[in-house]
Amino acid sequence: MRISRRLALTLPAAALALTIGAVQAQEPMKIKIGTEGAYPPFNNLTADNTLEGFDIDIAKALCEEMKAECEFVTQDWEGIIPALQAGKFDAIIASMSITEERKKQVDFTNKYYNTPPALVVPKDSDIAGTSPEDLKDKTIGAQGATTHATFAEASFPDSDVKVYPTAEEYKLDMVNGRLDAVIDDVIVLQEFLDTEDGACCKILGTLKPDEAVYGPGIGIAIRQGEDELREKFNAAIAAIRENGTYEEINKKYFEFDVYGD
């Protein structure tokens, strides 16, 4: 920002302060957003390094609503909260569940979607249902450091829960017959089944999410104490729900409202 020396010399102090304030007010807020880029259809990094998905479109809509300039930063899932705390970015928009455990480390906005978990098994599987008895002595794959892995470990105590750094890695083991089942968000699993590799498998059923594990839904994580940024995001979430932008993005990806009850 530059104000000419002549203007500074001729304007009264109060008028100069107002002029500086007006110039500063025109400068858009700048926000760096962290996302994984490996969780389609919510966030995915394409071969040409383009980020796409529901999380990404929602983030862009929120930034537009806030009149903010936003920059995306990709980050491995397991290190995404430490990277936020270290200042690598200002917010995480990456399908992160609002949980009490995570709230010890970060603050969350209100939810921006909420969909149930599900189990996928091979098409020729003899697993008949989704109960702990049905999955007894079976190996279940899940992405590590996720609510799905936590839920599987708590809900299927007699199963072997195997965790992976990314969803792509558990999918690969599923395709190659090294897992009896995998657990994840139902939409993520359906996206997998719609691919050539996913033709191996089927959805066994959805699961009732335990709110003690999953929380009230998916939110935006920010550093603790940054209340102003959190409330700006909350206002923007409410606005895009109200003005139809959310519905438009939702219809691009899904056949039902993923916001949930």
mmCIF file of C-alpha atoms in Angstrom:
data_model
loop_
_atom_site.group_PDB
_atom_site.id
_atom_site.type_symbol
_atom_site.label_atom_id
_atom_site.label_comp_id
_atom_site.label_asym_id
_atom_site.label_seq_id
_atom_site.Cartn_x
_atom_site.Cartn_y
_atom_site.Cartn_z
ATOM 1 C CA MET A 1 0.000 0.000 0.000
ATOM 2 C CA ARG A 2 1.332 3.468 -0.915
ATOM 3 C CA ILE A 3 -0.008 6.903 -0.008
ATOM 4 C CA SER A 4 1.860 9.828 -1.589
ATOM 5 C CA ARG A 5 4.085 11.906 0.646
ATOM 6 C CA ARG A 6 2.285 15.073 -0.461
ATOM 7 C CA LEU A 7 -1.093 13.599 0.576
ATOM 8 C CA ALA A 8 0.349 12.574 3.919
ATOM 9 C CA LEU A 9 1.645 16.088 4.530
ATOM 10 C CA THR A 10 -1.553 17.916 3.565
ATOM 11 C CA LEU A 11 -4.241 15.702 5.130
ATOM 12 C CA PRO A 12 -5.160 16.148 8.797
ATOM 13 C CA ALA A 13 -4.144 13.185 10.926
ATOM 14 C CA ALA A 14 -7.727 11.937 11.371
ATOM 15 C CA ALA A 15 -8.454 12.149 7.643
ATOM 16 C CA LEU A 16 -5.178 10.368 6.845
ATOM 17 C CA ALA A 17 -6.089 7.541 9.224
ATOM 18 C CA LEU A 18 -9.474 7.168 7.538
ATOM 19 C CA THR A 19 -7.826 7.093 4.109
ATOM 20 C CA ILE A 20 -5.358 4.395 5.180
ATOM 21 C CA GLY A 21 -8.193 2.403 6.746
ATOM 22 C CA ALA A 22 -10.263 2.616 3.571
ATOM 23 C CA VAL A 23 -7.363 1.352 1.446
ATOM 24 C CA GLN A 24 -6.692 -1.503 3.858
ATOM 25 C CA ALA A 25 -10.394 -2.431 3.957
ATOM 26 C CA GLN A 26 -10.307 -3.020 0.205
ATOM 27 C CA GLU A 27 -7.584 -5.637 0.540
ATOM 28 C CA PRO A 28 -9.196 -9.131 0.516
ATOM 29 C CA MET A 29 -8.600 -11.566 3.332
ATOM 30 C CA LYS A 30 -6.075 -14.226 2.337
ATOM 31 C CA ILE A 31 -6.572 -17.792 3.562
ATOM 32 C CA LYS A 32 -4.470 -20.900 2.986
ATOM 33 C CA ILE A 33 -6.547 -24.072 3.006
ATOM 34 C CA GLY A 34 -5.060 -27.485 3.721
ATOM 35 C CA THR A 35 -6.553 -30.593 2.122
ATOM 36 C CA GLU A 36 -5.431 -34.167 1.523
ATOM 37 C CA GLY A 37 -6.005 -34.529 -2.217
ATOM 38 C CA ALA A 38 -6.417 -38.315 -1.960
ATOM 39 C CA TYR A 39 -10.029 -38.855 -0.901
ATOM 40 C CA PRO A 40 -12.325 -38.817 -3.950
ATOM 41 C CA PRO A 41 -15.002 -37.671 -4.533
ATOM 42 C CA PHE A 42 -14.432 -35.175 -1.706
ATOM 43 C CA ASN A 43 -10.887 -34.078 -2.487
ATOM 44 C CA ASN A 44 -8.544 -35.454 -5.123
ATOM 45 C CA LEU A 45 -5.346 -34.357 -6.863
ATOM 46 C CA THR A 46 -5.490 -35.220 -10.569
ATOM 47 C CA ALA A 47 -2.553 -36.265 -12.758
ATOM 48 C CA ASP A 48 -2.063 -32.653 -13.856
ATOM 49 C CA ASN A 49 -1.934 -31.466 -10.196
ATOM 50 C CA THR A 50 -5.444 -30.008 -10.206
ATOM 51 C CA LEU A 51 -7.463 -30.288 -7.007
ATOM 52 C CA GLU A 52 -11.077 -31.316 -7.486
ATOM 53 C CA GLY A 53 -14.003 -32.658 -5.453
ATOM 54 C CA PHE A 54 -16.840 -31.671 -3.164
ATOM 55 C CA ASP A 55 -14.547 -30.316 -0.421
ATOM 56 C CA ILE A 56 -12.701 -28.200 -2.965
ATOM 57 C CA ASP A 57 -15.849 -26.738 -4.542
ATOM 58 C CA ILE A 58 -17.333 -25.994 -1.117
ATOM 59 C CA ALA A 59 -14.090 -24.304 -0.053
ATOM 60 C CA LYS A 60 -14.089 -22.137 -3.185
ATOM 61 C CA ALA A 61 -17.743 -21.185 -2.596
ATOM 62 C CA LEU A 62 -17.027 -20.242 1.014
ATOM 63 C CA CYS A 63 -14.043 -18.137 -0.024
ATOM 64 C CA GLU A 64 -16.159 -16.349 -2.615
ATOM 65 C CA GLU A 65 -18.872 -15.720 -0.008
ATOM 66 C CA MET A 66 -16.258 -14.285 2.380
ATOM 67 C CA LYS A 67 -14.639 -12.297 -0.452
ATOM 68 C CA ALA A 68 -11.366 -13.956 0.461
ATOM 69 C CA GLU A 69 -8.414 -14.969 -1.688
ATOM 70 C CA CYS A 70 -7.802 -18.653 -1.005
ATOM 71 C CA GLU A 71 -4.821 -20.847 -1.782
ATOM 72 C CA PHE A 72 -4.869 -24.648 -1.455
ATOM 73 C CA VAL A 73 -2.055 -26.666 0.096
ATOM 74 C CA THR A 74 -1.982 -30.487 -0.092
ATOM 75 C CA GLN A 75 -0.869 -32.402 2.976
ATOM 76 C CA ASP A 76 -0.726 -36.079 3.954
ATOM 77 C CA TRP A 77 -3.652 -36.919 6.240
ATOM 78 C CA GLU A 78 -1.670 -38.107 9.238
ATOM 79 C CA GLY A 79 0.263 -34.835 9.405
ATOM 80 C CA ILE A 80 -2.564 -32.464 8.551
ATOM 81 C CA ILE A 81 -3.384 -31.238 12.093
ATOM 82 C CA PRO A 82 0.291 -30.688 13.044
ATOM 83 C CA ALA A 83 0.750 -28.772 9.764
ATOM 84 C CA LEU A 84 -2.216 -26.527 10.658
ATOM 85 C CA GLN A 85 -0.798 -25.914 14.126
ATOM 86 C CA ALA A 86 2.604 -25.085 12.613
ATOM 87 C CA GLY A 87 1.042 -22.410 10.393
ATOM 88 C CA LYS A 88 1.463 -24.183 7.047
ATOM 89 C CA PHE A 89 -2.156 -23.217 6.333
ATOM 90 C CA ASP A 90 -5.057 -21.501 8.118
ATOM 91 C CA ALA A 91 -7.878 -24.049 7.796
ATOM 92 C CA ILE A 92 -8.412 -27.718 6.982
ATOM 93 C CA ILE A 93 -11.172 -28.526 4.508
ATOM 94 C CA ALA A 94 -10.643 -32.237 3.986
ATOM 95 C CA SER A 95 -13.692 -34.198 5.185
ATOM 96 C CA MET A 96 -12.570 -34.085 8.825
ATOM 97 C CA SER A 97 -15.083 -35.298 11.402
ATOM 98 C CA ILE A 98 -15.755 -33.011 14.360
ATOM 99 C CA THR A 99 -14.657 -35.173 17.305
ATOM 100 C CA GLU A 100 -13.963 -34.477 20.966
ATOM 101 C CA GLU A 101 -10.446 -35.881 20.617
ATOM 102 C CA ARG A 102 -9.596 -33.529 17.745
ATOM 103 C CA LYS A 103 -11.182 -30.590 19.581
ATOM 104 C CA LYS A 104 -8.348 -30.906 22.092
ATOM 105 C CA GLN A 105 -6.017 -29.801 19.280
ATOM 106 C CA VAL A 106 -8.083 -27.603 16.947
ATOM 107 C CA ASP A 107 -11.339 -25.640 16.806
ATOM 108 C CA PHE A 108 -14.119 -26.521 14.374
ATOM 109 C CA THR A 109 -16.785 -24.679 12.432
ATOM 110 C CA ASN A 110 -20.326 -25.978 12.205
ATOM 111 C CA LYS A 111 -20.688 -29.060 9.996
ATOM 112 C CA TYR A 112 -20.841 -28.738 6.229
ATOM 113 C CA TYR A 113 -21.887 -32.340 5.559
ATOM 114 C CA ASN A 114 -22.659 -35.607 7.349
ATOM 115 C CA THR A 115 -22.835 -39.019 5.663
ATOM 116 C CA PRO A 116 -22.750 -42.546 7.185
ATOM 117 C CA PRO A 117 -19.952 -45.123 7.146
ATOM 118 C CA ALA A 118 -20.319 -48.393 5.278
ATOM 119 C CA LEU A 119 -18.602 -51.732 4.737
ATOM 120 C CA VAL A 120 -17.494 -53.086 1.373
ATOM 121 C CA VAL A 121 -16.701 -56.772 0.762
ATOM 122 C CA PRO A 122 -15.783 -58.898 -2.287
ATOM 123 C CA LYS A 123 -18.776 -59.852 -4.408
ATOM 124 C CA ASP A 124 -18.264 -63.538 -3.583
ATOM 125 C CA SER A 125 -17.887 -62.916 0.156
ATOM 126 C CA ASP A 126 -19.694 -65.215 2.592
ATOM 127 C CA ILE A 127 -20.068 -62.382 5.146
ATOM 128 C CA ALA A 128 -23.813 -62.101 5.674
ATOM 129 C CA GLY A 129 -24.195 -58.925 7.737
ATOM 130 C CA THR A 130 -22.493 -55.993 9.431
ATOM 131 C CA SER A 131 -22.597 -57.159 13.059
ATOM 132 C CA PRO A 132 -19.484 -57.916 15.143
ATOM 133 C CA GLU A 133 -20.391 -61.608 14.919
ATOM 134 C CA ASP A 134 -20.540 -61.420 11.119
ATOM 135 C CA LEU A 135 -17.058 -59.855 11.007
ATOM 136 C CA LYS A 136 -15.487 -62.090 13.669
ATOM 137 C CA ASP A 137 -11.967 -63.246 12.691
ATOM 138 C CA LYS A 138 -12.139 -61.154 9.498
ATOM 139 C CA THR A 139 -9.553 -58.574 8.396
ATOM 140 C CA ILE A 140 -10.997 -55.077 7.919
ATOM 141 C CA GLY A 141 -9.079 -52.331 6.146
ATOM 142 C CA ALA A 142 -9.366 -48.641 7.049
ATOM 143 C CA GLN A 143 -7.427 -45.441 6.559
ATOM 144 C CA GLY A 144 -5.322 -44.684 9.630
ATOM 145 C CA ALA A 145 -5.931 -41.703 11.919
ATOM 146 C CA THR A 146 -9.603 -41.558 10.843
ATOM 147 C CA THR A 147 -12.879 -41.925 12.683
ATOM 148 C CA HIS A 148 -13.586 -44.990 10.536
ATOM 149 C CA ALA A 149 -10.501 -46.774 11.894
ATOM 150 C CA THR A 150 -11.425 -45.770 15.455
ATOM 151 C CA PHE A 151 -15.002 -46.979 14.960
ATOM 152 C CA ALA A 152 -13.862 -50.301 13.464
ATOM 153 C CA GLU A 153 -11.464 -50.988 16.322
ATOM 154 C CA ALA A 154 -14.189 -50.249 18.889
ATOM 155 C CA SER A 155 -17.082 -51.963 17.106
ATOM 156 C CA PHE A 156 -15.364 -55.109 15.800
ATOM 157 C CA PRO A 157 -13.171 -56.263 18.714
ATOM 158 C CA ASP A 158 -12.826 -59.802 17.339
ATOM 159 C CA SER A 159 -11.703 -58.609 13.909
ATOM 160 C CA ASP A 160 -8.223 -57.667 12.720
ATOM 161 C CA VAL A 161 -8.398 -53.969 11.795
ATOM 162 C CA LYS A 162 -5.550 -53.112 9.427
ATOM 163 C CA VAL A 163 -4.848 -49.403 8.915
ATOM 164 C CA TYR A 164 -3.324 -47.742 5.867
ATOM 165 C CA PRO A 165 -1.807 -44.274 5.267
ATOM 166 C CA THR A 166 -4.293 -43.537 2.465
ATOM 167 C CA ALA A 167 -7.614 -44.839 1.173
ATOM 168 C CA GLU A 168 -5.955 -45.776 -2.119
ATOM 169 C CA GLU A 169 -3.739 -48.294 -0.331
ATOM 170 C CA TYR A 170 -6.570 -50.172 1.385
ATOM 171 C CA LYS A 171 -8.431 -50.240 -1.945
ATOM 172 C CA LEU A 172 -5.409 -51.850 -3.588
ATOM 173 C CA ASP A 173 -5.251 -54.580 -0.928
ATOM 174 C CA MET A 174 -8.992 -55.123 -1.275
ATOM 175 C CA VAL A 175 -8.688 -55.593 -5.036
ATOM 176 C CA ASN A 176 -5.797 -58.006 -4.539
ATOM 177 C CA GLY A 177 -7.741 -60.171 -2.088
ATOM 178 C CA ARG A 178 -5.754 -59.303 1.036
ATOM 179 C CA LEU A 179 -8.757 -57.980 2.983
ATOM 180 C CA ASP A 180 -12.151 -59.390 3.894
ATOM 181 C CA ALA A 181 -13.799 -55.959 4.172
ATOM 182 C CA VAL A 182 -13.066 -52.240 4.239
ATOM 183 C CA ILE A 183 -14.780 -49.419 6.104
ATOM 184 C CA ASP A 184 -15.114 -45.802 5.004
ATOM 185 C CA ASP A 185 -17.671 -43.158 4.135
ATOM 186 C CA VAL A 186 -20.438 -44.692 2.011
ATOM 187 C CA ILE A 187 -19.911 -42.124 -0.759
ATOM 188 C CA VAL A 188 -16.168 -42.753 -0.921
ATOM 189 C CA LEU A 189 -16.820 -46.483 -1.153
ATOM 190 C CA GLN A 190 -19.463 -46.070 -3.841
ATOM 191 C CA GLU A 191 -17.017 -43.942 -5.838
ATOM 192 C CA PHE A 192 -14.538 -46.842 -5.587
ATOM 193 C CA LEU A 193 -17.149 -49.388 -6.711
ATOM 194 C CA ASP A 194 -17.901 -47.280 -9.774
ATOM 195 C CA THR A 195 -14.302 -47.689 -10.994
ATOM 196 C CA GLU A 196 -12.901 -50.625 -12.988
ATOM 197 C CA ASP A 197 -11.005 -51.914 -9.942
ATOM 198 C CA GLY A 198 -14.080 -51.562 -7.758
ATOM 199 C CA ALA A 199 -15.960 -54.084 -9.889
ATOM 200 C CA CYS A 200 -14.525 -56.702 -7.527
ATOM 201 C CA CYS A 201 -16.690 -55.664 -4.662
ATOM 202 C CA LYS A 202 -20.053 -54.615 -3.273
ATOM 203 C CA ILE A 203 -21.439 -52.575 -0.385
ATOM 204 C CA LEU A 204 -22.363 -54.940 2.431
ATOM 205 C CA GLY A 205 -24.348 -52.266 4.243
ATOM 206 C CA THR A 206 -24.206 -48.881 5.923
ATOM 207 C CA LEU A 207 -23.493 -48.563 9.634
ATOM 208 C CA LYS A 208 -25.120 -46.394 12.263
ATOM 209 C CA PRO A 209 -22.427 -43.872 13.198
ATOM 210 C CA ASP A 210 -21.587 -43.637 16.886
ATOM 211 C CA GLU A 211 -21.641 -39.891 17.613
ATOM 212 C CA ALA A 212 -19.101 -40.410 20.392
ATOM 213 C CA VAL A 213 -16.676 -41.444 17.623
ATOM 214 C CA TYR A 214 -17.904 -39.549 14.570
ATOM 215 C CA GLY A 215 -19.220 -36.385 16.199
ATOM 216 C CA PRO A 216 -22.018 -34.312 14.611
ATOM 217 C CA GLY A 217 -20.554 -34.293 11.120
ATOM 218 C CA ILE A 218 -17.745 -32.926 8.974
ATOM 219 C CA GLY A 219 -16.384 -29.480 9.774
ATOM 220 C CA ILE A 220 -13.590 -27.063 8.959
ATOM 221 C CA ALA A 221 -10.679 -27.191 11.397
ATOM 222 C CA ILE A 222 -8.826 -24.026 12.384
ATOM 223 C CA ARG A 223 -6.224 -23.202 15.004
ATOM 224 C CA GLN A 224 -7.570 -22.859 18.515
ATOM 225 C CA GLY A 225 -8.581 -19.356 19.510
ATOM 226 C CA GLU A 226 -9.077 -18.007 15.983
ATOM 227 C CA ASP A 227 -12.717 -17.226 16.710
ATOM 228 C CA GLU A 228 -13.114 -14.515 14.065
ATOM 229 C CA LEU A 229 -12.073 -16.845 11.242
ATOM 230 C CA ARG A 230 -14.319 -19.616 12.590
ATOM 231 C CA GLU A 231 -17.347 -17.318 12.673
ATOM 232 C CA LYS A 232 -16.629 -16.030 9.156
ATOM 233 C CA PHE A 233 -16.674 -19.627 7.930
ATOM 234 C CA ASN A 234 -19.858 -20.368 9.902
ATOM 235 C CA ALA A 235 -21.617 -17.359 8.374
ATOM 236 C CA ALA A 236 -20.462 -18.406 4.902
ATOM 237 C CA ILE A 237 -21.676 -22.006 5.390
ATOM 238 C CA ALA A 238 -25.104 -20.697 6.420
ATOM 239 C CA ALA A 239 -25.150 -18.300 3.456
ATOM 240 C CA ILE A 240 -24.381 -20.894 0.767
ATOM 241 C CA ARG A 241 -26.989 -23.211 2.267
ATOM 242 C CA GLU A 242 -29.510 -20.378 2.069
ATOM 243 C CA ASN A 243 -28.691 -18.963 -1.375
ATOM 244 C CA GLY A 244 -28.661 -22.277 -3.269
ATOM 245 C CA THR A 245 -24.906 -22.514 -3.901
ATOM 246 C CA TYR A 246 -24.564 -25.541 -1.634
ATOM 247 C CA GLU A 247 -27.427 -27.337 -3.380
ATOM 248 C CA GLU A 248 -25.830 -26.653 -6.765
ATOM 249 C CA ILE A 249 -22.493 -28.137 -5.668
ATOM 250 C CA ASN A 250 -24.243 -31.060 -3.959
ATOM 251 C CA LYS A 251 -26.102 -31.983 -7.161
ATOM 252 C CA LYS A 252 -22.821 -31.985 -9.104
ATOM 253 C CA TYR A 253 -21.603 -34.928 -7.017
ATOM 254 C CA PHE A 254 -24.517 -36.651 -5.277
ATOM 255 C CA GLU A 255 -28.144 -37.632 -5.757
ATOM 256 C CA PHE A 256 -29.176 -36.741 -2.199
ATOM 257 C CA ASP A 257 -28.466 -33.932 0.255
ATOM 258 C CA VAL A 258 -25.240 -34.863 2.056
ATOM 259 C CA TYR A 259 -25.725 -32.117 4.656
ATOM 260 C CA GLY A 260 -27.733 -34.562 6.773
ATOM 261 C CA ASP A 261 -30.197 -33.879 9.574
#
